[in-house]
Coordinates of C-alpha atoms in Angstrom, one line a residue:
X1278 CA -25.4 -90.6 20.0
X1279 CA -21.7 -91.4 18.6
X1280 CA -22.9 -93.3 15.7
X1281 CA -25.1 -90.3 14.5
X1282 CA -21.4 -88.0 15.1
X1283 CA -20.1 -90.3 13.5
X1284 CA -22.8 -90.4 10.3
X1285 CA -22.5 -86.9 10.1
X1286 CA -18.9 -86.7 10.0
X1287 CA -18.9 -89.3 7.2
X1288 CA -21.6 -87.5 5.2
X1289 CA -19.3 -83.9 5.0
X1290 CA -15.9 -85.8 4.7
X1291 CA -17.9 -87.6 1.1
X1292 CA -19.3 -84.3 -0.4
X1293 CA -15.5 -82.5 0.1
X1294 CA -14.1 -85.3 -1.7
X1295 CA -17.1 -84.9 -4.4
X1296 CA -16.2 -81.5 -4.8
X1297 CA -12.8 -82.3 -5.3
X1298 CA -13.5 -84.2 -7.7
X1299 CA -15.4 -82.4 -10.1
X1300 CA -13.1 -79.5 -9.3
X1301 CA -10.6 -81.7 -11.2
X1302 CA -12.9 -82.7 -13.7
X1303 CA -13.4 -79.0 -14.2
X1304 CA -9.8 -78.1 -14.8
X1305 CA -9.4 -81.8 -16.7
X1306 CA -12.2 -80.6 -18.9
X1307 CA -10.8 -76.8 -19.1
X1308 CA -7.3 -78.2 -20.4
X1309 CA -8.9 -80.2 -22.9
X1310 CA -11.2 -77.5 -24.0
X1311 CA -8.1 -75.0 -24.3
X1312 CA -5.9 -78.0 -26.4
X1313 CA -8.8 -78.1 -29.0
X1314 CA -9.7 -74.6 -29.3
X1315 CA -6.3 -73.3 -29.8
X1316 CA -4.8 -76.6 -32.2
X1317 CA -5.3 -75.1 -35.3
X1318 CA -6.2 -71.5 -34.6
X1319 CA -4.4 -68.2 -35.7
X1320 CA -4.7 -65.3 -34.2
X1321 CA -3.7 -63.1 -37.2
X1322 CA -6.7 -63.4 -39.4
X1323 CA -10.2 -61.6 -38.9
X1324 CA -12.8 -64.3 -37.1
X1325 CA -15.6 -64.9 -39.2
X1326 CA -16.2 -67.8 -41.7
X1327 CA -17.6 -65.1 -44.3
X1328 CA -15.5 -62.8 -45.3
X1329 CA -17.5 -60.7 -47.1
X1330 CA -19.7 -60.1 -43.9
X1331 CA -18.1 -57.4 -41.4
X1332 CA -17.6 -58.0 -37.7
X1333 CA -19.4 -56.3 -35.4
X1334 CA -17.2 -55.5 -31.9
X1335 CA -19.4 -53.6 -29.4
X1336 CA -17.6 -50.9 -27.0
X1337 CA -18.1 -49.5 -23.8
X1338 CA -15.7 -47.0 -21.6
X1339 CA -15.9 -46.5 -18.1
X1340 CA -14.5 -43.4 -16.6
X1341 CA -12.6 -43.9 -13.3
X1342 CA -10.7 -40.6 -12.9
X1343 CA -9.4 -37.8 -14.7
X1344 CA -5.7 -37.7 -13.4
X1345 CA -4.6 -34.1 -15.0
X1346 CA -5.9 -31.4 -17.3
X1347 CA -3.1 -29.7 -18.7
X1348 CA -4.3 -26.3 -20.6
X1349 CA -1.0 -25.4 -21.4
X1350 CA -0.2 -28.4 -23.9
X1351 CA -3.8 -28.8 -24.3
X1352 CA -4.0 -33.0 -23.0
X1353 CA -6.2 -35.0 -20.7
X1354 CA -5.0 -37.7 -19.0
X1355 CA -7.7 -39.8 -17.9
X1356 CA -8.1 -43.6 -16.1
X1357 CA -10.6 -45.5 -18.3
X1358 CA -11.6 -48.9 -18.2
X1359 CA -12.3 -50.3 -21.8
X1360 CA -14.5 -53.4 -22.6
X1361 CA -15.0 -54.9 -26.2
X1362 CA -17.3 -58.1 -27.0
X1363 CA -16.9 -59.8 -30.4
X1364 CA -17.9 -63.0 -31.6
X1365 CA -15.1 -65.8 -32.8
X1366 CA -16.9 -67.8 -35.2
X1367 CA -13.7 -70.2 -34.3
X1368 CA -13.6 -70.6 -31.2
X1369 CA -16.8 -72.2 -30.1
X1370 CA -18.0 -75.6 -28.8
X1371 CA -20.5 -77.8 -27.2
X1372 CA -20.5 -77.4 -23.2
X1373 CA -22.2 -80.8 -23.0
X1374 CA -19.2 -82.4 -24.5
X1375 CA -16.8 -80.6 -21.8
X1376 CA -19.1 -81.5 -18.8
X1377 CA -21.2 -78.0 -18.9
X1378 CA -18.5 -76.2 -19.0
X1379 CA -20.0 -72.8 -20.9
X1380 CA -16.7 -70.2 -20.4
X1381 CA -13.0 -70.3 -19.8
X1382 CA -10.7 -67.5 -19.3
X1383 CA -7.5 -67.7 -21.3
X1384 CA -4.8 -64.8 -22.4
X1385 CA -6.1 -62.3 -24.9
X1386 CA -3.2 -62.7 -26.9
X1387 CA -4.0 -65.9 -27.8
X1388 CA -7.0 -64.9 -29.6
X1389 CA -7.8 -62.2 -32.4
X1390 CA -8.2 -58.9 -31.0
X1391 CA -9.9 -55.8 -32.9
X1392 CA -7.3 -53.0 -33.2
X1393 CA -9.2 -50.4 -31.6
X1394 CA -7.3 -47.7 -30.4
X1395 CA -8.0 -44.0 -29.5
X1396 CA -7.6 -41.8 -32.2
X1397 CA -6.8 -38.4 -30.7
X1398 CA -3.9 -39.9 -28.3
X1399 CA -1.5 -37.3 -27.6
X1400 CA 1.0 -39.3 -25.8
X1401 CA 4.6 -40.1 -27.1
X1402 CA 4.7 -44.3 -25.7
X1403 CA 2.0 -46.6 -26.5
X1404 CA -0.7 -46.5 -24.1
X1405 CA -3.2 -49.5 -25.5
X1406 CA -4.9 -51.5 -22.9
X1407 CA -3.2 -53.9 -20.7
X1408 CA -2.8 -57.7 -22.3
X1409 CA -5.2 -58.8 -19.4
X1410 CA -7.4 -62.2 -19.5
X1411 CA -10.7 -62.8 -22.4
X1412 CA -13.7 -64.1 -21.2
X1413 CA -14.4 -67.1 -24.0
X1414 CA -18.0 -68.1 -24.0
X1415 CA -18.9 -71.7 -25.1
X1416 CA -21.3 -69.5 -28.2
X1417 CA -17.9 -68.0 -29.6
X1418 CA -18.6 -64.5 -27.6
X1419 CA -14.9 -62.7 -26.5
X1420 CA -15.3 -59.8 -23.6
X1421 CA -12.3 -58.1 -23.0
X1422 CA -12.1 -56.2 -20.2
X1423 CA -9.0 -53.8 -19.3
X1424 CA -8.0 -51.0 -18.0
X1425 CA -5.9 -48.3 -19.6
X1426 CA -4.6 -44.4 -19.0
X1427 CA -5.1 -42.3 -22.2
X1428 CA -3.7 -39.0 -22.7
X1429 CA -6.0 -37.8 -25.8
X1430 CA -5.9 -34.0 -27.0
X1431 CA -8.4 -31.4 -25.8
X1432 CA -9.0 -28.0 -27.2
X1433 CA -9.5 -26.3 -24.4
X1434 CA -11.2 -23.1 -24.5
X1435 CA -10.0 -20.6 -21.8
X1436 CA -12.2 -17.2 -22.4
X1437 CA -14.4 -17.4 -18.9
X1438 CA -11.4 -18.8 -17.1
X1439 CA -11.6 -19.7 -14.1
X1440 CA -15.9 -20.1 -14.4
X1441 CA -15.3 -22.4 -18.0
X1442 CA -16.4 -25.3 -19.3
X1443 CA -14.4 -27.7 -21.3
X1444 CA -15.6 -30.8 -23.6
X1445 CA -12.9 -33.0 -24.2
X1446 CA -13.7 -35.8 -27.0
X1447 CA -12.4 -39.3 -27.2
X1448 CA -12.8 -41.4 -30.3
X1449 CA -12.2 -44.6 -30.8
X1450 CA -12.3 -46.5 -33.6
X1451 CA -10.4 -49.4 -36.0
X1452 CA -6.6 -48.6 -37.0
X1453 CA -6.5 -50.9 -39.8
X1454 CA -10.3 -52.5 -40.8
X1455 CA -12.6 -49.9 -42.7
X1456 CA -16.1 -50.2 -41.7
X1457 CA -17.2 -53.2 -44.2
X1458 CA -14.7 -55.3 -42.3
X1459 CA -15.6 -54.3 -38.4
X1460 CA -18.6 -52.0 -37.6
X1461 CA -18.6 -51.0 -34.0
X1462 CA -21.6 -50.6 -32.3
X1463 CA -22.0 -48.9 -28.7
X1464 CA -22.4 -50.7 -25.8
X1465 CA -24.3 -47.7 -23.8
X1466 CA -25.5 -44.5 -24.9
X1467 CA -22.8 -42.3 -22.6
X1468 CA -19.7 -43.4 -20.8
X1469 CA -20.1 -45.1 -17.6
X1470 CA -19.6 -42.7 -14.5
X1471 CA -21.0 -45.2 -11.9
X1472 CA -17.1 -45.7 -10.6
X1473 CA -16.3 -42.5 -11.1
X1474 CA -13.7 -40.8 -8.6
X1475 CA -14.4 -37.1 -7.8
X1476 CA -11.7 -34.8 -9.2
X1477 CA -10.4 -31.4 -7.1
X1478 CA -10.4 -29.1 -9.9
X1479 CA -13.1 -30.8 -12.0
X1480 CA -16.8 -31.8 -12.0
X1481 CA -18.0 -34.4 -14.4
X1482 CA -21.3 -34.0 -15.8
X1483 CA -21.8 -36.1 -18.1
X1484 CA -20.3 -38.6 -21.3
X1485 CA -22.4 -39.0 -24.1
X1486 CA -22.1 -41.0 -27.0
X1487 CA -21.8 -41.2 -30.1
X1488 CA -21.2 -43.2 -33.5
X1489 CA -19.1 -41.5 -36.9
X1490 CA -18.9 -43.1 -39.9
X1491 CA -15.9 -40.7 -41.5
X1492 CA -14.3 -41.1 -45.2
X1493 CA -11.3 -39.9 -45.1
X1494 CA -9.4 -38.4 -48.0
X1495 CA -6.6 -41.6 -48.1
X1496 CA -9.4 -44.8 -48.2
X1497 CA -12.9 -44.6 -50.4
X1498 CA -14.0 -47.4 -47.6
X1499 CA -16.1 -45.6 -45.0
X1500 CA -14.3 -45.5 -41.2
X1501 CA -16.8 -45.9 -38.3
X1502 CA -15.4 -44.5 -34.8
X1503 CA -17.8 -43.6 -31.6
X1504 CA -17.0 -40.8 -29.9
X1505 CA -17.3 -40.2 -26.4
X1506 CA -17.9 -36.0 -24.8
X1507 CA -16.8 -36.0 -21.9
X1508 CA -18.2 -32.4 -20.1
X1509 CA -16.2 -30.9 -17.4
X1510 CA -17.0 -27.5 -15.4
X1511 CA -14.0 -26.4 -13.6
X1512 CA -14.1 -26.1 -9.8
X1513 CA -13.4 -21.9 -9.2
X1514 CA -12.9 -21.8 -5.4
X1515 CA -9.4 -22.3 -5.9
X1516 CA -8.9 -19.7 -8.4
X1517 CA -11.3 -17.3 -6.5
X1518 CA -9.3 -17.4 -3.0
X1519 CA -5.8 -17.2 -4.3
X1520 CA -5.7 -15.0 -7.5
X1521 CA -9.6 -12.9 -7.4
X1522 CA -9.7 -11.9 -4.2
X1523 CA -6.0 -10.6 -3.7
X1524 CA -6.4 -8.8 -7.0
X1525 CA -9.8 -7.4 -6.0
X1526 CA -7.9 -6.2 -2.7
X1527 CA -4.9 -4.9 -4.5
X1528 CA -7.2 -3.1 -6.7
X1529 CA -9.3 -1.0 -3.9
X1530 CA -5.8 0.2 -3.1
X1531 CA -5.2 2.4 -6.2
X1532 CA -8.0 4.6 -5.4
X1533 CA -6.9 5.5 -1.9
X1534 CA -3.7 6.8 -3.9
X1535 CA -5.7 10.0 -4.5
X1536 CA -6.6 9.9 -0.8
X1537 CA -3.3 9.9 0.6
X1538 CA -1.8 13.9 1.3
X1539 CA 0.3 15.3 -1.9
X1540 CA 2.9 16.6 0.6
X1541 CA 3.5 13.4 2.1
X1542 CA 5.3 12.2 -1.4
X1543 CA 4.0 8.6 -1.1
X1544 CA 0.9 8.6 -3.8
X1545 CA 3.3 7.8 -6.9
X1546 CA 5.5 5.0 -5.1
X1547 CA 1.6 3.7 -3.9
X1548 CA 0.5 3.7 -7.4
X1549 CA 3.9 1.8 -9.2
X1550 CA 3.5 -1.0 -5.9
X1551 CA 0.3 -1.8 -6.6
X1552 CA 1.0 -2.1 -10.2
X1553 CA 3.9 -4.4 -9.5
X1554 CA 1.9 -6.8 -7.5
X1555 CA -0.8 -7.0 -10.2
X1556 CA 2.1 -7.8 -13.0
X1557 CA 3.3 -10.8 -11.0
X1558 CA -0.3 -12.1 -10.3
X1559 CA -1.2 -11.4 -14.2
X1560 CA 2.4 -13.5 -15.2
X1561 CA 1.0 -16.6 -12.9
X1562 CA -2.2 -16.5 -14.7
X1563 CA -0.1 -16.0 -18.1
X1564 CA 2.2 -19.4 -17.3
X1565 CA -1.0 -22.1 -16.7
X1566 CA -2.5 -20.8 -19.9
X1567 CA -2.2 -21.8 -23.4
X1568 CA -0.7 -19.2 -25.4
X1569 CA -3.8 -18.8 -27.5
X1570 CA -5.7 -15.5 -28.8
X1571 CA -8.3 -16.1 -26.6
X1572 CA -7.1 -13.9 -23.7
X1573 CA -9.1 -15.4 -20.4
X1574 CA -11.9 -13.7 -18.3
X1575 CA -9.6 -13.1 -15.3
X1576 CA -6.7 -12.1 -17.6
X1577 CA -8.9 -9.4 -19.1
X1578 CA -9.4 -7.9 -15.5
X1579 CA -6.1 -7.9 -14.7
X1580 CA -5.0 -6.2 -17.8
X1581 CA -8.3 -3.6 -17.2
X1582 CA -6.8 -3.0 -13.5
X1583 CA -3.2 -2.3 -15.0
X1584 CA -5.0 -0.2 -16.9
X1585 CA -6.9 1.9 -14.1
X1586 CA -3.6 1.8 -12.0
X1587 CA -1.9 3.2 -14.7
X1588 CA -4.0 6.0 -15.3
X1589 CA -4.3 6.6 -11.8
X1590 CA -0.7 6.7 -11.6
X1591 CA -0.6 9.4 -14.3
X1592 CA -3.3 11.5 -13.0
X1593 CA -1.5 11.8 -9.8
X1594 CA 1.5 13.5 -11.0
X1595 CA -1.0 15.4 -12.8
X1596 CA -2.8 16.6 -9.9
X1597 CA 0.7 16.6 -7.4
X1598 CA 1.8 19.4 -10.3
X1599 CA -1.0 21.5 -9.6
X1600 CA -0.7 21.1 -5.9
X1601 CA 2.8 22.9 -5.9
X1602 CA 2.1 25.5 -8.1
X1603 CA 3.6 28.4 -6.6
X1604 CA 3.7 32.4 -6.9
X1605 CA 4.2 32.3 -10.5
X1606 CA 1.8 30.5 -11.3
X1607 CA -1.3 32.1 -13.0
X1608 CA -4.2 32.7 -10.9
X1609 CA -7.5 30.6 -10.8
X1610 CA -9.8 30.5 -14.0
X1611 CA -13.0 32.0 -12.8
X1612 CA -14.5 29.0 -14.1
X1613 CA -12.6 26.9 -12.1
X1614 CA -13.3 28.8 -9.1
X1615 CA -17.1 28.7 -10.0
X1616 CA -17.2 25.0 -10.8
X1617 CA -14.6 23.5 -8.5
X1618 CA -14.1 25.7 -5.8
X1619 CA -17.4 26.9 -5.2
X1620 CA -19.4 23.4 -6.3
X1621 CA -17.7 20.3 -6.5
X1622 CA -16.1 21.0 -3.4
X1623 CA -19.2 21.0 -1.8
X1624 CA -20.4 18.1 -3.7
X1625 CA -17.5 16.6 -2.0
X1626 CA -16.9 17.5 1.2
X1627 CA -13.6 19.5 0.5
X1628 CA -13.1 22.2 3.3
X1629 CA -10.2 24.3 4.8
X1630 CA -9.8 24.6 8.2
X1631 CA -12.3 27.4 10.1
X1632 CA -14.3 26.7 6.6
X1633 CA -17.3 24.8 6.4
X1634 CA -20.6 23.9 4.6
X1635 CA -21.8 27.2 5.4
X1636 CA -19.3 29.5 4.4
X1637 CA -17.9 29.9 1.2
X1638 CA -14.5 30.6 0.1
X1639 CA -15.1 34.0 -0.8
X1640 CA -16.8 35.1 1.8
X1641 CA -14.1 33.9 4.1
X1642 CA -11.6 36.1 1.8
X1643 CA -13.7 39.2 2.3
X1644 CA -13.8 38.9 5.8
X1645 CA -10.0 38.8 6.1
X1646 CA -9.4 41.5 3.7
X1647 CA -11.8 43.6 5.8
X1648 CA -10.2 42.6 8.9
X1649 CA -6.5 43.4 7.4
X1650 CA -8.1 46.5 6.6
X1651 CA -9.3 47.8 9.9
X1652 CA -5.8 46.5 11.6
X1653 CA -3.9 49.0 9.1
X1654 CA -6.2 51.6 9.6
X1655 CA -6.3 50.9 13.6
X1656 CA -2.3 51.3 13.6
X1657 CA -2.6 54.7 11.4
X1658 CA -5.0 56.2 13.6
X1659 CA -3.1 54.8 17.0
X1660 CA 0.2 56.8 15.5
X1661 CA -1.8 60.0 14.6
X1662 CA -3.3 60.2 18.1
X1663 CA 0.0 59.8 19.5
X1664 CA 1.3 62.3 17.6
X1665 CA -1.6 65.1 18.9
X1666 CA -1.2 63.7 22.4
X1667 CA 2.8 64.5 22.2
X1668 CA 1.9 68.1 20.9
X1669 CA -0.8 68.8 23.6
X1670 CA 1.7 67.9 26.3
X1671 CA 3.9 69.9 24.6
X1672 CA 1.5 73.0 25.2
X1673 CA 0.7 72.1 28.9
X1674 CA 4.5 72.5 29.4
X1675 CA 4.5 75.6 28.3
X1676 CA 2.0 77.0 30.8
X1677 CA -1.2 76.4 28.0
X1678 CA -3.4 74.0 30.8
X1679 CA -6.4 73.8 28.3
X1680 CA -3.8 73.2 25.0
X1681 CA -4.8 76.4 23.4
X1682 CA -2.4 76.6 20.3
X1683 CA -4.8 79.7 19.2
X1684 CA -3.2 82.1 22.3
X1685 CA 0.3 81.9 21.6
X1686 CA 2.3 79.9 19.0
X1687 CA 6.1 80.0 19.8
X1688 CA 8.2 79.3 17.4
X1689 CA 9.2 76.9 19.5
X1690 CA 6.4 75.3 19.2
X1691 CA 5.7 75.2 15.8
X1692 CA 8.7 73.4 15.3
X1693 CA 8.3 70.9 17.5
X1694 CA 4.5 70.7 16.1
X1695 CA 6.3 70.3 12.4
X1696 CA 8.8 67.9 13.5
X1697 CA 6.3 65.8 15.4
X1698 CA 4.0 65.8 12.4
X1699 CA 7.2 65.0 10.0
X1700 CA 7.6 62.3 12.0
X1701 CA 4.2 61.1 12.0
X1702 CA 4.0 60.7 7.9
X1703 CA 7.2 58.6 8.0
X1704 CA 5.3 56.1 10.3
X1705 CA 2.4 56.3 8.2
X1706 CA 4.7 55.3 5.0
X1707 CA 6.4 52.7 6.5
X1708 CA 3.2 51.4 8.0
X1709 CA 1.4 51.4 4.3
X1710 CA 4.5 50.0 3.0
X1711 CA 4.2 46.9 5.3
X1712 CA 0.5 47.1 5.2
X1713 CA 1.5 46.4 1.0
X1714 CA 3.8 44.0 1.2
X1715 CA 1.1 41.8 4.0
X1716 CA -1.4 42.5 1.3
X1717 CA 0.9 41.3 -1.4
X1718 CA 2.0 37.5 0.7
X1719 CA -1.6 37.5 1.7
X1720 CA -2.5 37.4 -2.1
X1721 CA 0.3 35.3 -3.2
X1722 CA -0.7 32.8 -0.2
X1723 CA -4.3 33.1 -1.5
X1724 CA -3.2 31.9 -4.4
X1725 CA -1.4 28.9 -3.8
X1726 CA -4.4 27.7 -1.6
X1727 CA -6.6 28.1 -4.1
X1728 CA -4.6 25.9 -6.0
X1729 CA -4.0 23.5 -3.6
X1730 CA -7.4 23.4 -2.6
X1731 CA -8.4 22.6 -6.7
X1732 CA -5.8 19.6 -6.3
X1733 CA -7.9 18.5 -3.8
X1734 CA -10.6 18.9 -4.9
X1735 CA -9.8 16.6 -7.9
X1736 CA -7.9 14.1 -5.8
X1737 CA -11.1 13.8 -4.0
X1738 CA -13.3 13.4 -7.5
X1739 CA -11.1 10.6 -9.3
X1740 CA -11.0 8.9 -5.9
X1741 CA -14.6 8.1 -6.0
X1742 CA -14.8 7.8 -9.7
X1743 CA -12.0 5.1 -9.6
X1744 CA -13.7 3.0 -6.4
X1745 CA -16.8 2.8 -8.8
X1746 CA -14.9 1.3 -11.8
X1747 CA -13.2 -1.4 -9.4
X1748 CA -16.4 -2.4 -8.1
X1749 CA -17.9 -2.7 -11.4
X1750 CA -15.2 -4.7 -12.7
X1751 CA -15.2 -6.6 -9.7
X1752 CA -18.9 -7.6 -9.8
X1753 CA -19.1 -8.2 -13.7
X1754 CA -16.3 -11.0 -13.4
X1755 CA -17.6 -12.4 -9.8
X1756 CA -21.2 -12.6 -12.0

């Protein structure tokens, strides 16, 4: 049993030192390899034995995470990871001379490197890849992998904001070598989004590709570049909970202005508040956006709110004018009373008190005006009868028991008969002389509540007129 231990032992203590062993034959072989590749090589001249012949470098991005979308200054700043493959006609050898070894990973710049860079960079530093590790192949093929942040120029496009969509392109392409000296091909039809990290404000969907060959007017050598679309849709929950909905609330407000009493001298002050808080939501909106001529969705309903308000505002002192119009004020239009007093109040709902659907305005004016009229006649005829009764008693007291004024008239009597009846017509002056001047407040009083009720009447009308224009608005941006 202890000489099979020990066997076993012996057996795993030889194939560690084997391993060793061609571990350092590895790296023995991988130093000699790197002395003999790099003796008499120069980085500073394009790899290939013909120079007539152009190189081809294939590309292919990876998109890791868009760090920041600025709309103002119009830049994306995204994480990318960029890998080029190129053949070194230099830089090749047999692995069977090196003991099978077929790749070694040196420093990139030790070996040529294409100058691909992005063309639409809108950064102030250099922001190239990193100077990490090539992937040499024993058949001359270079992959360089490395990662690198680009902020590139966007022209972003703000009209449906916050429910837009933005395409943000990235070209790459040779600074230096026209397109008869390096042709890049494309590694994959679209950017690779199988690493991507989900953004708060955006969703990705999707990163074609694809390949330009551009003259430009310095060179008569064509320029090939591929370009890569990267299509975003913005994320609107944000925007929706902290600058729709509190504008859509702030907006329902300006209607109620025409609810709110015209005595209690609050519906201007409501009307300026409300257009306050809209300015200062309308200025945040204003300092994210690019100060373009494309005004955006939600800007466009603030400004068409201001707007409302505004009028709102103005149609309220309007209407708070006819409200207090007073005894010199003209009286009613009889069209006004026909359309607005007599059917758009009942189209609305506008009554006085004791007044209903029932009964009209002017049959509730007749029947006062009858009533005043019977009270004044009521007090005439209570004074004339008091006057006859103050006569007859007169007559009994001067031994008449039936008031027979035909059997003896006095001249006592008559007297006091004319002075009672003197009497009696002063009371009946005075008494048609307040009866007038009733008559006359009762008019004037008419005719300031006629006016008061028009006031309402319309504050009542552009109340409902103005809730249906906010909830239009409201539902053509939501939509």
């Amino acid at each position: 049993m202890k000489n099979r231990v020990f066997g076993y032992l012996l057996q795993c203590l030889s194939i560690s030192v084997l391993f060793q062993v061609a571990d350092s034959a590895q790296g023995k072989y991988a130093q000699m390899l790197f002395h003999d590749l790099l003796q008499d090589y120069s980085n500073a001249l394009r790899p290939v034995e013909d120079t007539d012949k152009a190189l081809n470098v294939t590309l292919q991005i990876t998109l890791s995470q868009i760090k920041d979308m600025d709309e103002r200054n119009q830049i994306l700043t995204a994480y990318l990871w960029i890998r080029q493959t190129w053949y070194d006609a230099y830089l090749k050898w047999d692995k069977d001379d090196y003991d099978g070894l077929d790749s070694i990973r040196i420093p990139s710049n030790l070996v040529w490197r294409p100058d691909i860079v992005l063309y639409n960079k809108a950064d102030d530093e250099y922001s190239g890849p990193v100077d990490t590790n090539v992937v040499l192949r024993y058949d001359g093929q270079i992959t360089w992998d490395s990662p690198a942040i680009t902020k590139s120029s966007c022209v972003v496009d703000v009209s449906y904001f916050p429910f837009d969509n933005q395409q943000c392109n990235l070209t790459f392409g040779s600074w230096t070598y026209n397109g008869n000296q390096i042709d890049i091909d494309m590694g994959m039809d679209s950017g690779d989004l199988s690493d991507f990290v989900e953004n708060v404000e955006w969703e990705c969907h999707g990163m074609p590709a694809a390949k330009n060959v551009i003259t430009y007017g310095c060179c008569s050598d064509p320029y090939p570049d591929i370009t890569y679309t990267l299509l975003l849709k913005r994320r609107s929950s944000f925007y929706i909970f902290n600058l729709l909905i509190p504008c859509v609330m702030i907006s329902f407000l300006a209607p109620l202005g025409f609810y709110l009493p015209a005595d209690s001298g609050e519906k201007v002050s409501l009307g300026v508040t409300v257009l306050l808080a809209l300015t200062v939501f309308q200025l945040m909106v204003a300092e994210s956006m690019p100060p373009s001529e494309s005004v955006p969705l939600i800007g466009k309903y603030y400004i068409a709110t201001m707007t409302m308000i505004t009028a709102s505002t103005a149609l309220t002192i309007f209407i708070m004018n006819i409200h207090h119009c007073g005894a010199e004020a003209k009286p009613v239009p009889d069209w006004a009373k026909v359309f607005i007093l007599d059917y758009m109040s009942k189209i609305f709902f506008v009554y006085e008190v004791g007044e209903n659907c029932t009964t009209s305005q002017k049959e509730k004016e007749k029947e006062v005006k009858l009533q005043m009229n019977e009270n004044v006649n009521a007090k005439v005829q209570g004074e004339a009868s008091t006057c006859h009764n103050k006569y007859n008693v007169s007559a009994v007291d001067n031994g008449h028991p039936n008031g027979d004024l035909k059997e003896e008239r006095s001249p006592e009597n008559i007297n006091l008969y004319m002075c009672t009846c003197a009497h009696h017509d002063k009371i009946t002056k005075n008494i048609e002389y307040i009866a007038n001047c009733f008559r006359e407040q009762k008019a004037t009083c008419a005719k300031g509540a006629e006016w008061k009720k028009v006031a309402k009447v319309m504050d009542r009308f552009f109340m409902w007129v103005f809730f249906i224009m906010v909830f239009l608005m409201s539902i053509s941006i939501i939509r």
